[in-house]
Amino acid sequence: MSLHFELTTPERIVLKEEYDAATVPTQEGEITVLPGHLPLVANLVPGMITLRKGREESYLAVSGGFVEVQPGSKIIILADTAERAEELDLEKVEAARERAEKVLAEKRSNDDVSAASAIAALERELARARVARKHFGKNRHLPSG
Amino acid sequence: MAESPRTIRRRIKSVTNTRKITKAMELVSASKMRRAVASVLATRPYAEAAWRAVSEIAKVTDPTLHPLLSAKGDTKRVLLIIFTSDRSLCGGYNAQILRTVAEYLRNQGNEVDIIAIGKKGQATLARSKRNIVAAFEGLANNARVTDIRTVADMSVGDFTAGKYDSVQIAFTDYRSALIQKPVIRQLLPIMRIGELGSVDEAREGKPPRSGGQDLETTPGGATEYLFEPSPRAVLDQMLPRLVEAQIYQALLESAASEHSARMMAMRSASDAASDMIDDLTLTYNQARQAGITREIAEISSGKAALE
């Protein structure tokens, strides 16, 4: 029995495929969803989604949203933004992360709203950086994949 | 036929150039329209899934307790978000939506504040001395959700703070390349599921879902959902996203309508230019012929005078 995985953002459907297991970062901590999981709705936090199919793993970066596990081994993720690891460019992501850190350092002293959005931006970039590193790192060590 | 063949020829040339431009604009608008329509369709799964989750939540908590869902007794202050285009040359597109809005404002006894998206609407409403609280430009092309987040945050924030009793959204619904219909819908308090995705039902000819009890009716029956951390916390996160998705969809609908209105306007301009060129060519040939006849007459009469 496999897990039907769907990831949508307001702009597009990012991914729609069958997997064996999905690990998603929720507000209460990371959870792994296997086929037959109880119906669940949870808030998503910025982080990395790990999808496993057989022995192969693939990664996605998300920046908040929701995860809905439906009866019948369906998992639907509504993400604010989402990128597949292949779409990420490690250098660009690192640069964006540094920029976000700088912005945060400036904004921290100012008002709450801009600091909050700076934190959100930083969290998103951190998640992207982690996914990108994992993806490209994996390719380096295991060229056969 | 007072015009000389030379000036007619010049006019033919200028009309031909105009036709080239309108033709190009028509093609550009057609491709932009296709892209906008595709993005409208791409937003639907997100909104649908979010609504499904909200209706699941509705089973375990009373969603009407949430500030974004609860209607207030009487509405006094209204916020109206209006989508128009930044550029003109799009037929009756802006006039249509602004006429609908003007009518709405006439019938509305309440105070209405306006968020204007698009230069054209902004200019017109400013001229009629409406209270514009915010204005945005340059959103229509390849808009992303983050572009309208400010609008969404503003409307949700002001609504929750009690500054407005209701938020309405005026945009142009894209029915087909030929038909675009200006509509005004309620954004906040959130009314019912039928509001979202009704565009495509209209396009497919199905009747739109009726409102009212939609929050209670869910397909699938009685499966118990777990909510983490709590139903309320999920709802708190979900509803602003839904508002965002709805505004985003309105923006894309408007963009699709704008482009198709422009496409049609440019097509009829190209057709008119073609007609005009035909007319002018005929006139030109007549004038040329008249000129030749006159010259022959002059020559022969000149010769006759010599003899």
PDB file of N, CA, C and O in Angstrom, chain A residues 8-13 26-28 31 37-43 65-66 68-71 76 78-81, chain B residues 39 42-43 45-46 49-50 52-53 56 143-146 149 223-229 233-234 237-238 241 248:
ATOM      1  N   THR A   8       0.442  21.271  -2.888  1.00  0.00           N
ATOM      2  CA  THR A   8       0.004  22.418  -3.690  1.00  0.00           C
ATOM      3  C   THR A   8       0.337  23.713  -2.976  1.00  0.00           C
ATOM      4  O   THR A   8       0.356  23.792  -1.749  1.00  0.00           O
ATOM      5  N   THR A   9       0.617  24.729  -3.756  1.00  0.00           N
ATOM      6  CA  THR A   9       0.740  26.083  -3.251  1.00  0.00           C
ATOM      7  C   THR A   9      -0.381  26.863  -3.928  1.00  0.00           C
ATOM      8  O   THR A   9      -1.006  26.351  -4.849  1.00  0.00           O
ATOM      9  N   PRO A  10      -0.644  28.091  -3.472  1.00  0.00           N
ATOM     10  CA  PRO A  10      -1.701  28.837  -4.149  1.00  0.00           C
ATOM     11  C   PRO A  10      -1.426  29.004  -5.652  1.00  0.00           C
ATOM     12  O   PRO A  10      -2.335  29.263  -6.418  1.00  0.00           O
ATOM     13  N   GLU A  11      -0.185  28.875  -6.052  1.00  0.00           N
ATOM     14  CA  GLU A  11       0.142  29.147  -7.447  1.00  0.00           C
ATOM     15  C   GLU A  11       0.118  27.917  -8.346  1.00  0.00           C
ATOM     16  O   GLU A  11      -0.136  28.018  -9.532  1.00  0.00           O
ATOM     17  N   ARG A  12       0.441  26.783  -7.797  1.00  0.00           N
ATOM     18  CA  ARG A  12       0.544  25.613  -8.670  1.00  0.00           C
ATOM     19  C   ARG A  12       0.524  24.334  -7.844  1.00  0.00           C
ATOM     20  O   ARG A  12       0.671  24.370  -6.624  1.00  0.00           O
ATOM     21  N   ILE A  13       0.375  23.221  -8.554  1.00  0.00           N
ATOM     22  CA  ILE A  13       0.562  21.925  -7.909  1.00  0.00           C
ATOM     23  C   ILE A  13       2.037  21.572  -8.085  1.00  0.00           C
ATOM     24  O   ILE A  13       2.522  21.468  -9.200  1.00  0.00           O
ATOM     25  N   THR A  26       5.869  19.770  11.410  1.00  0.00           N
ATOM     26  CA  THR A  26       4.668  20.453  11.885  1.00  0.00           C
ATOM     27  C   THR A  26       5.007  21.276  13.112  1.00  0.00           C
ATOM     28  O   THR A  26       6.112  21.191  13.651  1.00  0.00           O
ATOM     29  N   GLN A  27       4.018  22.033  13.523  1.00  0.00           N
ATOM     30  CA  GLN A  27       4.211  22.925  14.664  1.00  0.00           C
ATOM     31  C   GLN A  27       4.571  22.142  15.922  1.00  0.00           C
ATOM     32  O   GLN A  27       5.307  22.617  16.775  1.00  0.00           O
ATOM     33  N   GLU A  28       4.068  20.931  16.030  1.00  0.00           N
ATOM     34  CA  GLU A  28       4.309  20.121  17.224  1.00  0.00           C
ATOM     35  C   GLU A  28       5.554  19.251  17.085  1.00  0.00           C
ATOM     36  O   GLU A  28       5.822  18.431  17.944  1.00  0.00           O
ATOM     37  N   ILE A  31       6.718  14.880  11.949  1.00  0.00           N
ATOM     38  CA  ILE A  31       5.961  13.630  11.965  1.00  0.00           C
ATOM     39  C   ILE A  31       6.210  12.869  10.670  1.00  0.00           C
ATOM     40  O   ILE A  31       6.435  13.467   9.622  1.00  0.00           O
ATOM     41  N   HIS A  37      -2.350   6.109   7.940  1.00  0.00           N
ATOM     42  CA  HIS A  37      -2.301   7.064   9.046  1.00  0.00           C
ATOM     43  C   HIS A  37      -3.698   7.590   9.348  1.00  0.00           C
ATOM     44  O   HIS A  37      -4.549   7.675   8.475  1.00  0.00           O
ATOM     45  N   LEU A  38      -3.925   7.949  10.613  1.00  0.00           N
ATOM     46  CA  LEU A  38      -5.210   8.527  11.003  1.00  0.00           C
ATOM     47  C   LEU A  38      -5.413   9.869  10.305  1.00  0.00           C
ATOM     48  O   LEU A  38      -4.445  10.574  10.061  1.00  0.00           O
ATOM     49  N   PRO A  39      -6.649  10.220  10.022  1.00  0.00           N
ATOM     50  CA  PRO A  39      -6.901  11.547   9.468  1.00  0.00           C
ATOM     51  C   PRO A  39      -6.388  12.629  10.407  1.00  0.00           C
ATOM     52  O   PRO A  39      -6.590  12.548  11.613  1.00  0.00           O
ATOM     53  N   LEU A  40      -5.747  13.618   9.826  1.00  0.00           N
ATOM     54  CA  LEU A  40      -5.076  14.621  10.648  1.00  0.00           C
ATOM     55  C   LEU A  40      -4.981  15.928   9.870  1.00  0.00           C
ATOM     56  O   LEU A  40      -4.796  15.929   8.657  1.00  0.00           O
ATOM     57  N   VAL A  41      -5.139  17.022  10.587  1.00  0.00           N
ATOM     58  CA  VAL A  41      -4.833  18.329  10.003  1.00  0.00           C
ATOM     59  C   VAL A  41      -3.864  19.012  10.954  1.00  0.00           C
ATOM     60  O   VAL A  41      -4.120  19.076  12.155  1.00  0.00           O
ATOM     61  N   ALA A  42      -2.741  19.495  10.441  1.00  0.00           N
ATOM     62  CA  ALA A  42      -1.766  20.128  11.316  1.00  0.00           C
ATOM     63  C   ALA A  42      -1.147  21.322  10.622  1.00  0.00           C
ATOM     64  O   ALA A  42      -1.091  21.389   9.397  1.00  0.00           O
ATOM     65  N   ASN A  43      -0.696  22.264  11.429  1.00  0.00           N
ATOM     66  CA  ASN A  43       0.013  23.410  10.873  1.00  0.00           C
ATOM     67  C   ASN A  43       1.436  23.025  10.528  1.00  0.00           C
ATOM     68  O   ASN A  43       2.090  22.288  11.265  1.00  0.00           O
ATOM     69  N   GLY A  65       2.426  26.402   6.225  1.00  0.00           N
ATOM     70  CA  GLY A  65       1.216  25.976   5.544  1.00  0.00           C
ATOM     71  C   GLY A  65       0.509  24.929   6.379  1.00  0.00           C
ATOM     72  O   GLY A  65       0.537  24.991   7.610  1.00  0.00           O
ATOM     73  N   PHE A  66      -0.091  23.953   5.709  1.00  0.00           N
ATOM     74  CA  PHE A  66      -0.846  22.926   6.425  1.00  0.00           C
ATOM     75  C   PHE A  66      -0.576  21.566   5.823  1.00  0.00           C
ATOM     76  O   PHE A  66      -0.244  21.457   4.658  1.00  0.00           O
ATOM     77  N   GLU A  68      -2.639  17.908   5.524  1.00  0.00           N
ATOM     78  CA  GLU A  68      -3.899  17.218   5.767  1.00  0.00           C
ATOM     79  C   GLU A  68      -3.710  15.762   5.372  1.00  0.00           C
ATOM     80  O   GLU A  68      -3.355  15.458   4.238  1.00  0.00           O
ATOM     81  N   VAL A  69      -3.928  14.868   6.342  1.00  0.00           N
ATOM     82  CA  VAL A  69      -3.888  13.447   6.033  1.00  0.00           C
ATOM     83  C   VAL A  69      -5.329  12.994   5.924  1.00  0.00           C
ATOM     84  O   VAL A  69      -6.099  13.121   6.871  1.00  0.00           O
ATOM     85  N   GLN A  70      -5.678  12.484   4.755  1.00  0.00           N
ATOM     86  CA  GLN A  70      -7.060  12.060   4.549  1.00  0.00           C
ATOM     87  C   GLN A  70      -7.157  10.551   4.699  1.00  0.00           C
ATOM     88  O   GLN A  70      -6.188   9.847   4.480  1.00  0.00           O
ATOM     89  N   PRO A  71      -8.347  10.092   5.037  1.00  0.00           N
ATOM     90  CA  PRO A  71      -8.518   8.641   5.099  1.00  0.00           C
ATOM     91  C   PRO A  71      -8.223   8.044   3.722  1.00  0.00           C
ATOM     92  O   PRO A  71      -8.478   8.681   2.705  1.00  0.00           O
ATOM     93  N   ILE A  76      -2.133  15.506   1.860  1.00  0.00           N
ATOM     94  CA  ILE A  76      -2.193  16.712   1.050  1.00  0.00           C
ATOM     95  C   ILE A  76      -1.516  17.829   1.821  1.00  0.00           C
ATOM     96  O   ILE A  76      -1.816  18.058   2.990  1.00  0.00           O
ATOM     97  N   LEU A  78      -0.699  21.850   1.916  1.00  0.00           N
ATOM     98  CA  LEU A  78      -0.974  23.177   1.392  1.00  0.00           C
ATOM     99  C   LEU A  78       0.162  24.063   1.901  1.00  0.00           C
ATOM    100  O   LEU A  78       0.196  24.400   3.080  1.00  0.00           O
ATOM    101  N   ALA A  79       1.070  24.397   1.021  1.00  0.00           N
ATOM    102  CA  ALA A  79       2.233  25.156   1.457  1.00  0.00           C
ATOM    103  C   ALA A  79       2.146  26.578   0.927  1.00  0.00           C
ATOM    104  O   ALA A  79       1.553  26.822  -0.118  1.00  0.00           O
ATOM    105  N   ASP A  80       2.724  27.508   1.685  1.00  0.00           N
ATOM    106  CA  ASP A  80       2.770  28.887   1.189  1.00  0.00           C
ATOM    107  C   ASP A  80       3.703  28.961  -0.003  1.00  0.00           C
ATOM    108  O   ASP A  80       3.383  29.541  -1.024  1.00  0.00           O
ATOM    109  N   THR A  81       4.891  28.411   0.174  1.00  0.00           N
ATOM    110  CA  THR A  81       5.785  28.252  -0.970  1.00  0.00           C
ATOM    111  C   THR A  81       6.445  26.888  -0.821  1.00  0.00           C
ATOM    112  O   THR A  81       6.562  26.369   0.282  1.00  0.00           O
TER     113      THR A  81
ATOM    114  N   SER B  39      -3.151  30.028 -14.831  1.00  0.00           N
ATOM    115  CA  SER B  39      -2.863  30.222 -13.406  1.00  0.00           C
ATOM    116  C   SER B  39      -4.137  30.241 -12.579  1.00  0.00           C
ATOM    117  O   SER B  39      -4.121  29.829 -11.427  1.00  0.00           O
ATOM    118  N   ALA B  42      -4.778  26.801 -11.840  1.00  0.00           N
ATOM    119  CA  ALA B  42      -3.797  26.227 -10.918  1.00  0.00           C
ATOM    120  C   ALA B  42      -4.066  26.608  -9.474  1.00  0.00           C
ATOM    121  O   ALA B  42      -3.597  25.939  -8.555  1.00  0.00           O
ATOM    122  N   THR B  43      -4.819  27.695  -9.233  1.00  0.00           N
ATOM    123  CA  THR B  43      -5.084  28.094  -7.848  1.00  0.00           C
ATOM    124  C   THR B  43      -6.208  27.283  -7.244  1.00  0.00           C
ATOM    125  O   THR B  43      -6.393  27.288  -6.041  1.00  0.00           O
ATOM    126  N   PRO B  45      -6.973  23.928  -6.866  1.00  0.00           N
ATOM    127  CA  PRO B  45      -6.782  22.806  -5.923  1.00  0.00           C
ATOM    128  C   PRO B  45      -6.448  23.273  -4.514  1.00  0.00           C
ATOM    129  O   PRO B  45      -6.929  22.697  -3.539  1.00  0.00           O
ATOM    130  N   TYR B  46      -5.669  24.331  -4.408  1.00  0.00           N
ATOM    131  CA  TYR B  46      -5.279  24.840  -3.092  1.00  0.00           C
ATOM    132  C   TYR B  46      -6.510  25.294  -2.321  1.00  0.00           C
ATOM    133  O   TYR B  46      -6.733  24.889  -1.183  1.00  0.00           O
ATOM    134  N   ALA B  49      -8.770  22.341  -1.302  1.00  0.00           N
ATOM    135  CA  ALA B  49      -8.241  21.554  -0.192  1.00  0.00           C
ATOM    136  C   ALA B  49      -8.366  22.320   1.113  1.00  0.00           C
ATOM    137  O   ALA B  49      -8.710  21.747   2.156  1.00  0.00           O
ATOM    138  N   ALA B  50      -8.133  23.622   1.056  1.00  0.00           N
ATOM    139  CA  ALA B  50      -8.231  24.430   2.272  1.00  0.00           C
ATOM    140  C   ALA B  50      -9.667  24.455   2.777  1.00  0.00           C
ATOM    141  O   ALA B  50      -9.921  24.313   3.975  1.00  0.00           O
ATOM    142  N   ARG B  52     -11.894  22.168   2.280  1.00  0.00           N
ATOM    143  CA  ARG B  52     -12.231  20.854   2.810  1.00  0.00           C
ATOM    144  C   ARG B  52     -11.776  20.757   4.264  1.00  0.00           C
ATOM    145  O   ARG B  52     -12.513  20.281   5.134  1.00  0.00           O
ATOM    146  N   ALA B  53     -10.579  21.251   4.509  1.00  0.00           N
ATOM    147  CA  ALA B  53     -10.057  21.206   5.871  1.00  0.00           C
ATOM    148  C   ALA B  53     -10.912  22.071   6.796  1.00  0.00           C
ATOM    149  O   ALA B  53     -11.218  21.667   7.924  1.00  0.00           O
ATOM    150  N   GLU B  56     -13.932  20.297   7.723  1.00  0.00           N
ATOM    151  CA  GLU B  56     -13.665  19.273   8.729  1.00  0.00           C
ATOM    152  C   GLU B  56     -13.610  19.894  10.120  1.00  0.00           C
ATOM    153  O   GLU B  56     -14.128  19.337  11.087  1.00  0.00           O
ATOM    154  N   ALA B 143       1.592  37.818 -11.602  1.00  0.00           N
ATOM    155  CA  ALA B 143       1.468  38.085 -10.175  1.00  0.00           C
ATOM    156  C   ALA B 143       1.749  36.820  -9.378  1.00  0.00           C
ATOM    157  O   ALA B 143       1.429  35.717  -9.807  1.00  0.00           O
ATOM    158  N   ARG B 144       2.357  36.992  -8.235  1.00  0.00           N
ATOM    159  CA  ARG B 144       2.562  35.884  -7.319  1.00  0.00           C
ATOM    160  C   ARG B 144       1.758  36.168  -6.063  1.00  0.00           C
ATOM    161  O   ARG B 144       1.329  37.293  -5.835  1.00  0.00           O
ATOM    162  N   VAL B 145       1.592  35.136  -5.271  1.00  0.00           N
ATOM    163  CA  VAL B 145       0.762  35.306  -4.085  1.00  0.00           C
ATOM    164  C   VAL B 145       1.351  36.357  -3.158  1.00  0.00           C
ATOM    165  O   VAL B 145       0.630  37.133  -2.534  1.00  0.00           O
ATOM    166  N   THR B 146       2.666  36.412  -3.089  1.00  0.00           N
ATOM    167  CA  THR B 146       3.296  37.357  -2.179  1.00  0.00           C
ATOM    168  C   THR B 146       2.958  38.799  -2.554  1.00  0.00           C
ATOM    169  O   THR B 146       2.982  39.676  -1.702  1.00  0.00           O
ATOM    170  N   ARG B 149      -0.146  39.807  -0.758  1.00  0.00           N
ATOM    171  CA  ARG B 149      -0.177  39.534   0.681  1.00  0.00           C
ATOM    172  C   ARG B 149      -0.457  40.804   1.487  1.00  0.00           C
ATOM    173  O   ARG B 149      -1.174  40.763   2.480  1.00  0.00           O
ATOM    174  N   THR B 223     -15.528  10.770   9.301  1.00  0.00           N
ATOM    175  CA  THR B 223     -14.191  10.402   9.735  1.00  0.00           C
ATOM    176  C   THR B 223     -13.718  11.460  10.718  1.00  0.00           C
ATOM    177  O   THR B 223     -13.853  12.646  10.475  1.00  0.00           O
ATOM    178  N   GLU B 224     -13.161  10.979  11.812  1.00  0.00           N
ATOM    179  CA  GLU B 224     -12.694  11.905  12.826  1.00  0.00           C
ATOM    180  C   GLU B 224     -11.293  12.368  12.493  1.00  0.00           C
ATOM    181  O   GLU B 224     -10.387  11.561  12.287  1.00  0.00           O
ATOM    182  N   TYR B 225     -11.122  13.652  12.459  1.00  0.00           N
ATOM    183  CA  TYR B 225      -9.792  14.191  12.183  1.00  0.00           C
ATOM    184  C   TYR B 225      -9.099  14.576  13.483  1.00  0.00           C
ATOM    185  O   TYR B 225      -9.750  14.984  14.447  1.00  0.00           O
ATOM    186  N   LEU B 226      -7.797  14.431  13.457  1.00  0.00           N
ATOM    187  CA  LEU B 226      -6.997  14.965  14.560  1.00  0.00           C
ATOM    188  C   LEU B 226      -6.536  16.352  14.149  1.00  0.00           C
ATOM    189  O   LEU B 226      -6.218  16.585  12.988  1.00  0.00           O
ATOM    190  N   PHE B 227      -6.505  17.269  15.107  1.00  0.00           N
ATOM    191  CA  PHE B 227      -6.006  18.600  14.775  1.00  0.00           C
ATOM    192  C   PHE B 227      -4.803  18.924  15.644  1.00  0.00           C
ATOM    193  O   PHE B 227      -4.856  18.771  16.862  1.00  0.00           O
ATOM    194  N   GLU B 228      -3.742  19.335  14.992  1.00  0.00           N
ATOM    195  CA  GLU B 228      -2.556  19.712  15.746  1.00  0.00           C
ATOM    196  C   GLU B 228      -2.193  21.143  15.436  1.00  0.00           C
ATOM    197  O   GLU B 228      -2.113  21.502  14.266  1.00  0.00           O
ATOM    198  N   PRO B 229      -1.943  21.997  16.390  1.00  0.00           N
ATOM    199  CA  PRO B 229      -2.059  21.740  17.827  1.00  0.00           C
ATOM    200  C   PRO B 229      -3.514  21.703  18.293  1.00  0.00           C
ATOM    201  O   PRO B 229      -3.837  20.940  19.189  1.00  0.00           O
ATOM    202  N   ALA B 233      -6.319  26.652  16.409  1.00  0.00           N
ATOM    203  CA  ALA B 233      -5.033  27.129  15.908  1.00  0.00           C
ATOM    204  C   ALA B 233      -4.928  26.897  14.407  1.00  0.00           C
ATOM    205  O   ALA B 233      -4.405  27.731  13.664  1.00  0.00           O
ATOM    206  N   VAL B 234      -5.435  25.755  13.962  1.00  0.00           N
ATOM    207  CA  VAL B 234      -5.396  25.469  12.530  1.00  0.00           C
ATOM    208  C   VAL B 234      -6.270  26.467  11.777  1.00  0.00           C
ATOM    209  O   VAL B 234      -5.887  27.012  10.749  1.00  0.00           O
ATOM    210  N   GLN B 237      -4.747  29.832  11.291  1.00  0.00           N
ATOM    211  CA  GLN B 237      -3.754  29.876  10.220  1.00  0.00           C
ATOM    212  C   GLN B 237      -4.415  29.789   8.850  1.00  0.00           C
ATOM    213  O   GLN B 237      -3.977  30.398   7.893  1.00  0.00           O
ATOM    214  N   MET B 238      -5.465  28.987   8.815  1.00  0.00           N
ATOM    215  CA  MET B 238      -6.050  28.629   7.531  1.00  0.00           C
ATOM    216  C   MET B 238      -6.860  29.767   6.925  1.00  0.00           C
ATOM    217  O   MET B 238      -6.762  30.033   5.733  1.00  0.00           O
ATOM    218  N   ARG B 241      -5.194  32.487   4.975  1.00  0.00           N
ATOM    219  CA  ARG B 241      -4.690  31.919   3.723  1.00  0.00           C
ATOM    220  C   ARG B 241      -5.796  31.834   2.678  1.00  0.00           C
ATOM    221  O   ARG B 241      -5.582  32.052   1.497  1.00  0.00           O
ATOM    222  N   TYR B 248      -6.086  36.505  -4.528  1.00  0.00           N
ATOM    223  CA  TYR B 248      -5.175  36.122  -5.597  1.00  0.00           C
ATOM    224  C   TYR B 248      -5.962  35.669  -6.828  1.00  0.00           C
ATOM    225  O   TYR B 248      -5.662  36.039  -7.955  1.00  0.00           O
TER     226      TYR B 248
END
